Amino acid sequence: MIPGAFDYHRPTSVNEAALLLRQLGEDARPLAGGHSLIALMKLRLAMPEHLVDLSGVDGLKGVRREGDDLVIGAMTTQHDIIHDAMLAESLPILRETANQIADPQVRYRGTIGGNVANGDPGNDMPAVMQCLDARFRIASPDGEREISARDFYHGAFDTELHRGDIVTEIRIKAPPRGHGYAYEKMKRKTGDYATAAAAVILTLEGGRCARASVALTNVADTPLWAEEASKILAGSDLGKETLDRAAAAAEAITNPASDLHGPAEFRAKMAGVMLRRAVMRAQARAKA
Amino acid sequence: MSVQTVESERAARAEKLEGLGCKRKRVEDIRFTQGRGNYVDDLKLPAMVFGDFVRSPHAHARILRIDASRAKALPGVLAVLTAADLKPLGLHYMPTLAGDVQAVLAEDKVLFQNQEVAFVIAEDRYVAADAAELVEVDYEPLACIVDPFKSLDPDAPVLREDIKDKMEAAHGPRKHPNHIFEWSVGDKQATDEAFEKAEVTIKELIVDHRTHPAPLETCQCVASMDKIKGELTLWGTFQAPHVIRTVVSLISGLPEHKIHVIAPDIGGGFGNKVGAYSGYVCSVVGSIVLGRPVKWVEDRMENLSTTSFARDYHMTTELAATGDGRLTAMRVHVIADHGAFDACAAPTKFPAGFFNICTGSYDIPTAFCSVDGVYTNKATGGVAYRCSFRVTEAAFAIERAMDVLAQKLAMDPVELRMKNFIRPEQFPYQSALGWEYDSGDYHTAMRKAAAAVGYEKLRAEQKEKRDAFLRGETREIMGIGVSFFTEIVGAGPSKNCDILGIAMFDSAEIRVHPTGAVIARMGTKSQGQGHETTYAQIIATELGIPADNIMIEEGDTDTAPYGLGTYGSRSTPTAGAATAVAARKIRQKAQMIAAHMLEVHEGDLEWDIDRFRVKGLPEKFKTMKDIAWAAYHDLPPNMEPGLEAVNYYDPPNMTFPFGAYICVMDIDVDTGVAKVRRFYALDDCGTRINPMIIEGQIHGGLTEAFACAMGQEIRYDEHGNVLGASFMDFFLPTAVETPVWETDYTVTPSPHHPIGAKGVGESPHVGGAPCFSNAVNDAYAFLNAGHIQMPHDAWRLWQVGERLGLHH
Ligand SMILES: Cc1cc2nc3c(=O)[nH]c(=O)nc-3n(C[C@H](O)[C@H](O)[C@H](O)COP(=O)(O)OP(=O)(O)OC[C@H]3O[C@@H](n4cnc5c(N)ncnc54)[C@H](O)[C@@H]3O)c2cc1C
């Protein structure tokens, strides 16, 4: 539980941080809330020689609206997400998700940028970002770019981020007013990562499901956008038979690990159960 | 004064004492809740250095080579100890409480994952951790044994080469190199005959799985050798500091009076902090070698994966009964997985603890139980995790078996229990397996519990829910768990209980100062149980001195009288008794002094709450405070001055607390998630010293029982890799997961204890685990699920649903 030696840097601008990271090379890591990174360091599963702390960097915090987009600064904490009025109004699924992450102490420090950049399949926000079709804005010494959450994750701790890259903000096109949403997470206890979880956003029109998007957490080495399941739900009556088919489609794309949360077949099935429950809750919340 | 005013005046005086029965607030909480506790890791000594272990990545492997040169070259590293360094001192092995030896540092083989291989000492913790990574160890992995049922296979790999030819060990003959002991109690022949004749029998392999006590403060120590004085001071998280001092003296050869063992505040023990660990020995050796204080602090993973697991009892349990449900016999055989060394903490003559309490609360005429202890490639221990020695296991076996029998007989589990309880008039009751139960009124407790929860109504509701489930209207099933336990605590009488030859008495030393303030010291050691509060209450009532004027001290072997420590709910039955007896000695002397002061005969005085008064002349009295002053200046002729007493209490018997628990549980069949809707716990611990502390103990014990039953475990994979030894995986419920506990009580005092108290800290754990498990089993019973093994985490219950074809 004692980390290896490291140097600590505290830049004040995105540019400076990106340059530092590029200069310091492979052994440097950005530090946000530290609630994934420092834990890995204490276990010596990560031994970075340099930490580049982003908490002194200007302009990475807060939520704002830009046209149809909601823009969330990478260093916005889970706690801030839970208490942000604009998000509560337009993107309540974020609050529902953040409330199921860890515990209040972790949420005071843990950031949304760290959560999506981390690349741990156990993180909850990545699937929600895929469900919402969010885009991550990335700064590097070479300039800025945007990547869709659905294209960002390649494997466990393997993402689109390269040396010198910093996620600066997350951009989400707000779903229509009256949309239904739910993040259904099965976990063993407070502070635990998901056994399986499902994020659902849907809209109803005349009692039927007009549009739907589903994504899954911790049932593969990346978050999973369940495209097929989403298609099955869209245009349907959300009846039992549809849910059966959507759950089966979702279960089919999972490839969970067997661990202390349970064997793989159980976790795959739980992805389906979480999906059904998320859809039913989203449906009940949606205004037709 | 009217009778009424006299009585209210007396009541006011009694209340002021905050003695027996008072919900006195815990005095230790003033410092604990303000972060002012003083724990081992708070200790900082000049020139103190830090130790850290190099541990084995393998479960079973030969050590080919250890090269510490790179570690030693790291600036700040002072020493790297290996078995080769300890061997010349005879310290590479240490004795265990169970009569085995345990490697302090592995010599030529490692026998479990994370076993201690080398001890690095450095100027600070960071350097020590870095250096531990630089010690190079070459291993040749060997085939390992994880399943205890395979330990005694003829072709099983031999684990303990150090004792491979020693076929006669501490507990008699061994039948295989991986066998530790066979222990049996009862009349085998009569039991076998009863089973042959029985109208109904059941037989079930009931497993109480491996878990860990997991106190929030891990094991730790600071060893400081003063080479000039030749004295060693050892601060540590010790539940039994005096025993540790004796053990240190025996294995180090240092004279016992030159060893000072101090246990400061302890952040929970639950059995984890009874034994002696490699970290203590290495710190002591390190301090002797370096002449500097050495601190060793376990991290969480080390704690969960090395120091003292609990349980791992595989109990083939059989009951025989008549067709109408009267028990006629019980037979149990246990395979006990002790890991790589037998470091089970129990009285030395009891290799399976008090497992022979397994006949429980029932009048079973004949019984036989036998236990085979075996070695496996797992961590050592077998400690009493919030219970008296192996009592949780025993209670689990009988209480689960009772439900299995009830189901076979199509009888209600409460009815089956009521029919077989030991009757009040049978106490003191001789059990078939050799215990004398001191007192009990089981029927009253069970009836009260059933009435309190509305048992009949719950069964009616359950029936409706079951029908609804079968009709496909709900995916939730309901279970009602019943358990009725009898604990055996307060080890123990010298006639059968000792640890390494030291009888398991305990002690109290009370001194009343001239102003009537008291200091009292005991041989026990609180780890959060609230001794500073409750012992003072006993003295308050016995001596009529307000509890607030009484200071309790424990844990320093220089000042406290010798005692065997705190575990197995023994403090109140032993040191609590010693406290009352010592206080009574003081009161006797006080009576003589009062008689002298009042110029009457001793026999003319009577005790009245806080004073002696002249019989018939209540206005002529001397308070204890007055007497205390006189004890130091106005004594009867020829009387020794002062007012103090010591008692070493050798209990005549154990005490037998009991209780009736009922749990209502709802289980989501599709996820296997179980929710405790209601939990009612009725405890009878005899005289209740502090009802609030009792309630706190019950809450804590139930929470740990809930954890064990519903998912807490230490698991190993087939290669002997320990899984889940961190709080990310190990199920430690938070306030969110913890059910609401309803507590209740009856009072059946212990007839042989000076104040009738029995001990309560562990009852809820013992009674809780079977209650949760019975609730789960009861939920699935109508689907003919058969016995469902603990732990009942979601995936395992989901698998039950799969097996029964419930998921469509
Ligand atoms: C007890 C506990 C329970 C937890 N339970 C959950 C849970 O249930 N669900 C869940 O989702 N999470 C959980 N977490 C993790 C927590 O949410 C973390 O806060 C989060 O994963 C990472 O965010 P952070 O701000 O702490 O990032 P850090 O730990 O500082 O960083 C994480 C990784 O992301 C990189 N990084 C951080 N910010 C950026 C950036 N802006 N640009 C590029 N790279 C960046 C870092 O270099 C590092 O590799 C838990 C943590 C703990 C301690």
PDB file of C-alpha atoms in Angstrom, chain B residues 594-794:
ATOM      1  CA  ALA B 594     -17.208   1.853  59.441  1.00  0.00           C
ATOM      2  CA  ALA B 595     -17.981  -0.133  62.576  1.00  0.00           C
ATOM      3  CA  HIS B 596     -14.928   1.378  64.205  1.00  0.00           C
ATOM      4  CA  MET B 597     -15.961   4.890  63.115  1.00  0.00           C
ATOM      5  CA  LEU B 598     -19.550   4.473  64.323  1.00  0.00           C
ATOM      6  CA  GLU B 599     -18.478   2.627  67.449  1.00  0.00           C
ATOM      7  CA  VAL B 600     -20.786  -0.288  66.833  1.00  0.00           C
ATOM      8  CA  HIS B 601     -20.291  -3.951  66.135  1.00  0.00           C
ATOM      9  CA  GLU B 602     -19.773  -4.906  62.484  1.00  0.00           C
ATOM     10  CA  GLY B 603     -22.861  -7.082  62.613  1.00  0.00           C
ATOM     11  CA  ASP B 604     -24.939  -4.041  63.522  1.00  0.00           C
ATOM     12  CA  LEU B 605     -24.248  -2.466  60.160  1.00  0.00           C
ATOM     13  CA  GLU B 606     -26.057  -2.952  56.905  1.00  0.00           C
ATOM     14  CA  TRP B 607     -25.012  -1.917  53.404  1.00  0.00           C
ATOM     15  CA  ASP B 608     -27.177   0.702  51.775  1.00  0.00           C
ATOM     16  CA  ILE B 609     -26.171   1.630  48.188  1.00  0.00           C
ATOM     17  CA  ASP B 610     -23.185   3.843  48.983  1.00  0.00           C
ATOM     18  CA  ARG B 611     -22.860   3.545  52.742  1.00  0.00           C
ATOM     19  CA  PHE B 612     -22.959   1.394  55.819  1.00  0.00           C
ATOM     20  CA  ARG B 613     -25.706   2.384  58.231  1.00  0.00           C
ATOM     21  CA  VAL B 614     -26.609   1.198  61.671  1.00  0.00           C
ATOM     22  CA  LYS B 615     -29.519  -1.215  61.504  1.00  0.00           C
ATOM     23  CA  GLY B 616     -32.623   0.541  62.756  1.00  0.00           C
ATOM     24  CA  LEU B 617     -30.848   3.919  62.925  1.00  0.00           C
ATOM     25  CA  PRO B 618     -30.607   4.985  59.265  1.00  0.00           C
ATOM     26  CA  GLU B 619     -29.410   8.463  60.186  1.00  0.00           C
ATOM     27  CA  LYS B 620     -26.253   6.899  61.645  1.00  0.00           C
ATOM     28  CA  PHE B 621     -24.102   5.976  58.654  1.00  0.00           C
ATOM     29  CA  LYS B 622     -20.704   6.338  56.988  1.00  0.00           C
ATOM     30  CA  THR B 623     -20.467   6.657  53.243  1.00  0.00           C
ATOM     31  CA  MET B 624     -17.833   4.826  51.266  1.00  0.00           C
ATOM     32  CA  LYS B 625     -16.172   8.168  50.695  1.00  0.00           C
ATOM     33  CA  ASP B 626     -15.935   8.753  54.466  1.00  0.00           C
ATOM     34  CA  ILE B 627     -14.606   5.264  54.950  1.00  0.00           C
ATOM     35  CA  ALA B 628     -11.985   5.672  52.228  1.00  0.00           C
ATOM     36  CA  TRP B 629     -10.602   8.704  54.040  1.00  0.00           C
ATOM     37  CA  ALA B 630     -10.590   6.833  57.336  1.00  0.00           C
ATOM     38  CA  ALA B 631      -8.783   3.912  55.715  1.00  0.00           C
ATOM     39  CA  TYR B 632      -5.772   6.153  55.466  1.00  0.00           C
ATOM     40  CA  HIS B 633      -5.891   7.791  58.906  1.00  0.00           C
ATOM     41  CA  ASP B 634      -8.453   6.388  61.349  1.00  0.00           C
ATOM     42  CA  LEU B 635      -8.267   2.639  61.413  1.00  0.00           C
ATOM     43  CA  PRO B 636      -9.307   0.074  63.933  1.00  0.00           C
ATOM     44  CA  PRO B 637      -6.335  -1.042  66.026  1.00  0.00           C
ATOM     45  CA  ASN B 638      -4.030  -3.530  64.315  1.00  0.00           C
ATOM     46  CA  MET B 639      -5.624  -3.060  60.904  1.00  0.00           C
ATOM     47  CA  GLU B 640      -3.379  -2.606  57.885  1.00  0.00           C
ATOM     48  CA  PRO B 641      -3.925   0.841  56.321  1.00  0.00           C
ATOM     49  CA  GLY B 642      -5.170   1.326  52.790  1.00  0.00           C
ATOM     50  CA  LEU B 643      -8.179   0.089  50.916  1.00  0.00           C
ATOM     51  CA  GLU B 644      -7.372  -2.221  48.095  1.00  0.00           C
ATOM     52  CA  ALA B 645      -7.837  -5.760  46.947  1.00  0.00           C
ATOM     53  CA  VAL B 646      -6.800  -8.185  44.247  1.00  0.00           C
ATOM     54  CA  ASN B 647      -8.644 -11.161  42.888  1.00  0.00           C
ATOM     55  CA  TYR B 648      -7.565 -13.830  40.502  1.00  0.00           C
ATOM     56  CA  TYR B 649     -10.786 -15.479  39.476  1.00  0.00           C
ATOM     57  CA  ASP B 650     -10.827 -19.071  38.385  1.00  0.00           C
ATOM     58  CA  PRO B 651     -14.383 -19.546  37.145  1.00  0.00           C
ATOM     59  CA  PRO B 652     -16.131 -22.683  38.399  1.00  0.00           C
ATOM     60  CA  ASN B 653     -17.785 -23.141  35.010  1.00  0.00           C
ATOM     61  CA  MET B 654     -18.339 -21.476  31.679  1.00  0.00           C
ATOM     62  CA  THR B 655     -21.378 -19.301  31.187  1.00  0.00           C
ATOM     63  CA  PHE B 656     -24.003 -20.124  28.580  1.00  0.00           C
ATOM     64  CA  PRO B 657     -25.709 -17.083  27.052  1.00  0.00           C
ATOM     65  CA  PHE B 658     -28.503 -17.847  24.629  1.00  0.00           C
ATOM     66  CA  GLY B 659     -30.925 -16.169  22.330  1.00  0.00           C
ATOM     67  CA  ALA B 660     -33.715 -16.447  19.802  1.00  0.00           C
ATOM     68  CA  TYR B 661     -33.320 -14.713  16.447  1.00  0.00           C
ATOM     69  CA  ILE B 662     -35.774 -14.324  13.603  1.00  0.00           C
ATOM     70  CA  CYS B 663     -35.026 -12.905  10.186  1.00  0.00           C
ATOM     71  CA  VAL B 664     -37.411 -12.012   7.377  1.00  0.00           C
ATOM     72  CA  MET B 665     -35.818 -11.887   3.977  1.00  0.00           C
ATOM     73  CA  ASP B 666     -36.988 -11.142   0.452  1.00  0.00           C
ATOM     74  CA  ILE B 667     -35.020 -12.556  -2.449  1.00  0.00           C
ATOM     75  CA  ASP B 668     -35.126 -11.385  -6.027  1.00  0.00           C
ATOM     76  CA  VAL B 669     -35.004 -14.662  -7.938  1.00  0.00           C
ATOM     77  CA  ASP B 670     -33.712 -13.088 -11.146  1.00  0.00           C
ATOM     78  CA  THR B 671     -30.643 -11.462  -9.608  1.00  0.00           C
ATOM     79  CA  GLY B 672     -30.186 -13.518  -6.467  1.00  0.00           C
ATOM     80  CA  VAL B 673     -30.128 -10.322  -4.435  1.00  0.00           C
ATOM     81  CA  ALA B 674     -31.405 -10.883  -0.905  1.00  0.00           C
ATOM     82  CA  LYS B 675     -32.831  -8.091   1.232  1.00  0.00           C
ATOM     83  CA  VAL B 676     -33.276  -8.396   4.959  1.00  0.00           C
ATOM     84  CA  ARG B 677     -36.690  -6.931   5.642  1.00  0.00           C
ATOM     85  CA  ARG B 678     -36.606  -7.475   9.361  1.00  0.00           C
ATOM     86  CA  PHE B 679     -34.256  -8.883  11.949  1.00  0.00           C
ATOM     87  CA  TYR B 680     -35.283  -9.475  15.527  1.00  0.00           C
ATOM     88  CA  ALA B 681     -32.715 -10.545  18.111  1.00  0.00           C
ATOM     89  CA  LEU B 682     -33.592 -11.603  21.621  1.00  0.00           C
ATOM     90  CA  ASP B 683     -30.522 -12.108  23.788  1.00  0.00           C
ATOM     91  CA  ASP B 684     -30.239 -13.482  27.259  1.00  0.00           C
ATOM     92  CA  CYS B 685     -26.831 -12.715  28.698  1.00  0.00           C
ATOM     93  CA  GLY B 686     -27.870 -12.944  32.318  1.00  0.00           C
ATOM     94  CA  THR B 687     -27.468  -9.787  34.366  1.00  0.00           C
ATOM     95  CA  ARG B 688     -27.225  -6.760  32.088  1.00  0.00           C
ATOM     96  CA  ILE B 689     -24.419  -4.439  33.133  1.00  0.00           C
ATOM     97  CA  ASN B 690     -24.949  -1.700  30.530  1.00  0.00           C
ATOM     98  CA  PRO B 691     -27.937  -2.137  28.212  1.00  0.00           C
ATOM     99  CA  MET B 692     -26.607   0.399  25.736  1.00  0.00           C
ATOM    100  CA  ILE B 693     -23.281  -1.355  25.382  1.00  0.00           C
ATOM    101  CA  ILE B 694     -25.100  -4.666  25.046  1.00  0.00           C
ATOM    102  CA  GLU B 695     -27.195  -3.221  22.250  1.00  0.00           C
ATOM    103  CA  GLY B 696     -24.071  -1.880  20.547  1.00  0.00           C
ATOM    104  CA  GLN B 697     -22.403  -5.258  20.791  1.00  0.00           C
ATOM    105  CA  ILE B 698     -25.474  -6.945  19.314  1.00  0.00           C
ATOM    106  CA  HIS B 699     -25.586  -4.486  16.435  1.00  0.00           C
ATOM    107  CA  GLY B 700     -21.918  -5.061  15.673  1.00  0.00           C
ATOM    108  CA  GLY B 701     -22.093  -8.824  15.992  1.00  0.00           C
ATOM    109  CA  LEU B 702     -25.173  -9.079  13.832  1.00  0.00           C
ATOM    110  CA  THR B 703     -23.551  -6.941  11.179  1.00  0.00           C
ATOM    111  CA  GLU B 704     -20.553  -9.248  11.064  1.00  0.00           C
ATOM    112  CA  ALA B 705     -22.818 -12.296  10.989  1.00  0.00           C
ATOM    113  CA  PHE B 706     -24.763 -10.719   8.155  1.00  0.00           C
ATOM    114  CA  ALA B 707     -21.503 -10.135   6.301  1.00  0.00           C
ATOM    115  CA  CYS B 708     -20.312 -13.726   6.722  1.00  0.00           C
ATOM    116  CA  ALA B 709     -23.645 -15.223   5.757  1.00  0.00           C
ATOM    117  CA  MET B 710     -24.248 -12.993   2.772  1.00  0.00           C
ATOM    118  CA  GLY B 711     -20.897 -12.908   1.021  1.00  0.00           C
ATOM    119  CA  GLN B 712     -17.838 -12.301   3.134  1.00  0.00           C
ATOM    120  CA  GLU B 713     -15.194 -14.896   2.387  1.00  0.00           C
ATOM    121  CA  ILE B 714     -11.539 -15.549   1.768  1.00  0.00           C
ATOM    122  CA  ARG B 715     -11.430 -17.613  -1.391  1.00  0.00           C
ATOM    123  CA  TYR B 716      -8.563 -19.393  -3.095  1.00  0.00           C
ATOM    124  CA  ASP B 717      -8.313 -20.477  -6.682  1.00  0.00           C
ATOM    125  CA  GLU B 718      -7.078 -23.934  -7.617  1.00  0.00           C
ATOM    126  CA  HIS B 719      -3.455 -22.730  -7.605  1.00  0.00           C
ATOM    127  CA  GLY B 720      -3.750 -21.441  -4.080  1.00  0.00           C
ATOM    128  CA  ASN B 721      -3.931 -17.785  -5.083  1.00  0.00           C
ATOM    129  CA  VAL B 722      -5.851 -15.894  -2.461  1.00  0.00           C
ATOM    130  CA  LEU B 723      -8.710 -13.963  -4.025  1.00  0.00           C
ATOM    131  CA  GLY B 724     -10.349 -10.844  -2.830  1.00  0.00           C
ATOM    132  CA  ALA B 725      -8.016  -9.924   0.011  1.00  0.00           C
ATOM    133  CA  SER B 726      -8.857  -6.236  -0.183  1.00  0.00           C
ATOM    134  CA  PHE B 727     -11.838  -4.171   0.821  1.00  0.00           C
ATOM    135  CA  MET B 728     -12.760  -3.752  -2.841  1.00  0.00           C
ATOM    136  CA  ASP B 729     -13.702  -7.421  -2.837  1.00  0.00           C
ATOM    137  CA  PHE B 730     -14.028  -8.568   0.755  1.00  0.00           C
ATOM    138  CA  PHE B 731     -17.588  -7.916   1.826  1.00  0.00           C
ATOM    139  CA  LEU B 732     -17.540  -5.493   4.727  1.00  0.00           C
ATOM    140  CA  PRO B 733     -21.040  -4.038   4.865  1.00  0.00           C
ATOM    141  CA  THR B 734     -21.403  -0.295   5.190  1.00  0.00           C
ATOM    142  CA  ALA B 735     -24.264   1.446   6.934  1.00  0.00           C
ATOM    143  CA  VAL B 736     -26.115   1.335   3.623  1.00  0.00           C
ATOM    144  CA  GLU B 737     -26.156  -2.459   3.371  1.00  0.00           C
ATOM    145  CA  THR B 738     -26.667  -3.115   7.063  1.00  0.00           C
ATOM    146  CA  PRO B 739     -30.227  -4.038   8.015  1.00  0.00           C
ATOM    147  CA  VAL B 740     -32.078  -2.398  10.868  1.00  0.00           C
ATOM    148  CA  TRP B 741     -31.680  -4.482  14.002  1.00  0.00           C
ATOM    149  CA  GLU B 742     -34.472  -4.940  16.543  1.00  0.00           C
ATOM    150  CA  THR B 743     -33.154  -6.025  19.913  1.00  0.00           C
ATOM    151  CA  ASP B 744     -34.897  -7.561  22.882  1.00  0.00           C
ATOM    152  CA  TYR B 745     -33.974  -9.593  25.931  1.00  0.00           C
ATOM    153  CA  THR B 746     -34.830 -11.899  28.760  1.00  0.00           C
ATOM    154  CA  VAL B 747     -32.727 -12.170  31.917  1.00  0.00           C
ATOM    155  CA  THR B 748     -31.654 -15.541  33.280  1.00  0.00           C
ATOM    156  CA  PRO B 749     -28.665 -14.853  35.521  1.00  0.00           C
ATOM    157  CA  SER B 750     -25.741 -17.220  35.687  1.00  0.00           C
ATOM    158  CA  PRO B 751     -26.017 -18.987  39.035  1.00  0.00           C
ATOM    159  CA  HIS B 752     -22.259 -19.252  39.514  1.00  0.00           C
ATOM    160  CA  HIS B 753     -21.106 -15.793  38.448  1.00  0.00           C
ATOM    161  CA  PRO B 754     -20.818 -13.261  41.292  1.00  0.00           C
ATOM    162  CA  ILE B 755     -23.143 -10.797  39.553  1.00  0.00           C
ATOM    163  CA  GLY B 756     -24.965 -13.295  37.350  1.00  0.00           C
ATOM    164  CA  ALA B 757     -23.543 -11.910  34.089  1.00  0.00           C
ATOM    165  CA  LYS B 758     -22.721 -14.160  31.146  1.00  0.00           C
ATOM    166  CA  GLY B 759     -20.969 -12.216  28.375  1.00  0.00           C
ATOM    167  CA  VAL B 760     -22.642 -11.027  25.217  1.00  0.00           C
ATOM    168  CA  GLY B 761     -20.169  -9.596  22.688  1.00  0.00           C
ATOM    169  CA  GLU B 762     -20.194 -12.585  20.443  1.00  0.00           C
ATOM    170  CA  SER B 763     -23.661 -14.069  20.806  1.00  0.00           C
ATOM    171  CA  PRO B 764     -25.105 -12.100  17.899  1.00  0.00           C
ATOM    172  CA  HIS B 765     -22.440 -13.405  15.578  1.00  0.00           C
ATOM    173  CA  VAL B 766     -22.987 -16.988  16.678  1.00  0.00           C
ATOM    174  CA  GLY B 767     -26.754 -16.793  16.481  1.00  0.00           C
ATOM    175  CA  GLY B 768     -26.858 -14.483  13.493  1.00  0.00           C
ATOM    176  CA  ALA B 769     -25.084 -16.523  10.825  1.00  0.00           C
ATOM    177  CA  PRO B 770     -27.446 -19.519  10.988  1.00  0.00           C
ATOM    178  CA  CYS B 771     -30.436 -17.208  11.152  1.00  0.00           C
ATOM    179  CA  PHE B 772     -29.558 -15.507   7.855  1.00  0.00           C
ATOM    180  CA  SER B 773     -28.692 -18.802   6.254  1.00  0.00           C
ATOM    181  CA  ASN B 774     -31.905 -20.394   7.480  1.00  0.00           C
ATOM    182  CA  ALA B 775     -33.858 -17.480   6.030  1.00  0.00           C
ATOM    183  CA  VAL B 776     -32.265 -18.015   2.627  1.00  0.00           C
ATOM    184  CA  ASN B 777     -32.824 -21.754   2.785  1.00  0.00           C
ATOM    185  CA  ASP B 778     -36.376 -21.240   3.971  1.00  0.00           C
ATOM    186  CA  ALA B 779     -37.080 -18.953   1.029  1.00  0.00           C
ATOM    187  CA  TYR B 780     -36.154 -21.641  -1.477  1.00  0.00           C
ATOM    188  CA  ALA B 781     -37.471 -24.584   0.565  1.00  0.00           C
ATOM    189  CA  PHE B 782     -40.845 -24.782  -1.216  1.00  0.00           C
ATOM    190  CA  LEU B 783     -38.967 -25.237  -4.487  1.00  0.00           C
ATOM    191  CA  ASN B 784     -37.102 -28.259  -3.057  1.00  0.00           C
ATOM    192  CA  ALA B 785     -33.753 -26.571  -3.347  1.00  0.00           C
ATOM    193  CA  GLY B 786     -32.056 -28.770  -0.754  1.00  0.00           C
ATOM    194  CA  HIS B 787     -29.412 -27.360   1.595  1.00  0.00           C
ATOM    195  CA  ILE B 788     -27.900 -24.171   0.141  1.00  0.00           C
ATOM    196  CA  GLN B 789     -24.326 -23.509   1.282  1.00  0.00           C
ATOM    197  CA  MET B 790     -23.134 -20.142   2.643  1.00  0.00           C
ATOM    198  CA  PRO B 791     -22.113 -17.542   1.679  1.00  0.00           C
ATOM    199  CA  HIS B 792     -25.325 -16.380   0.091  1.00  0.00           C
ATOM    200  CA  ASP B 793     -24.097 -13.732  -2.269  1.00  0.00           C
ATOM    201  CA  ALA B 794     -26.156 -12.826  -5.290  1.00  0.00           C
TER     202      ALA B 794
END
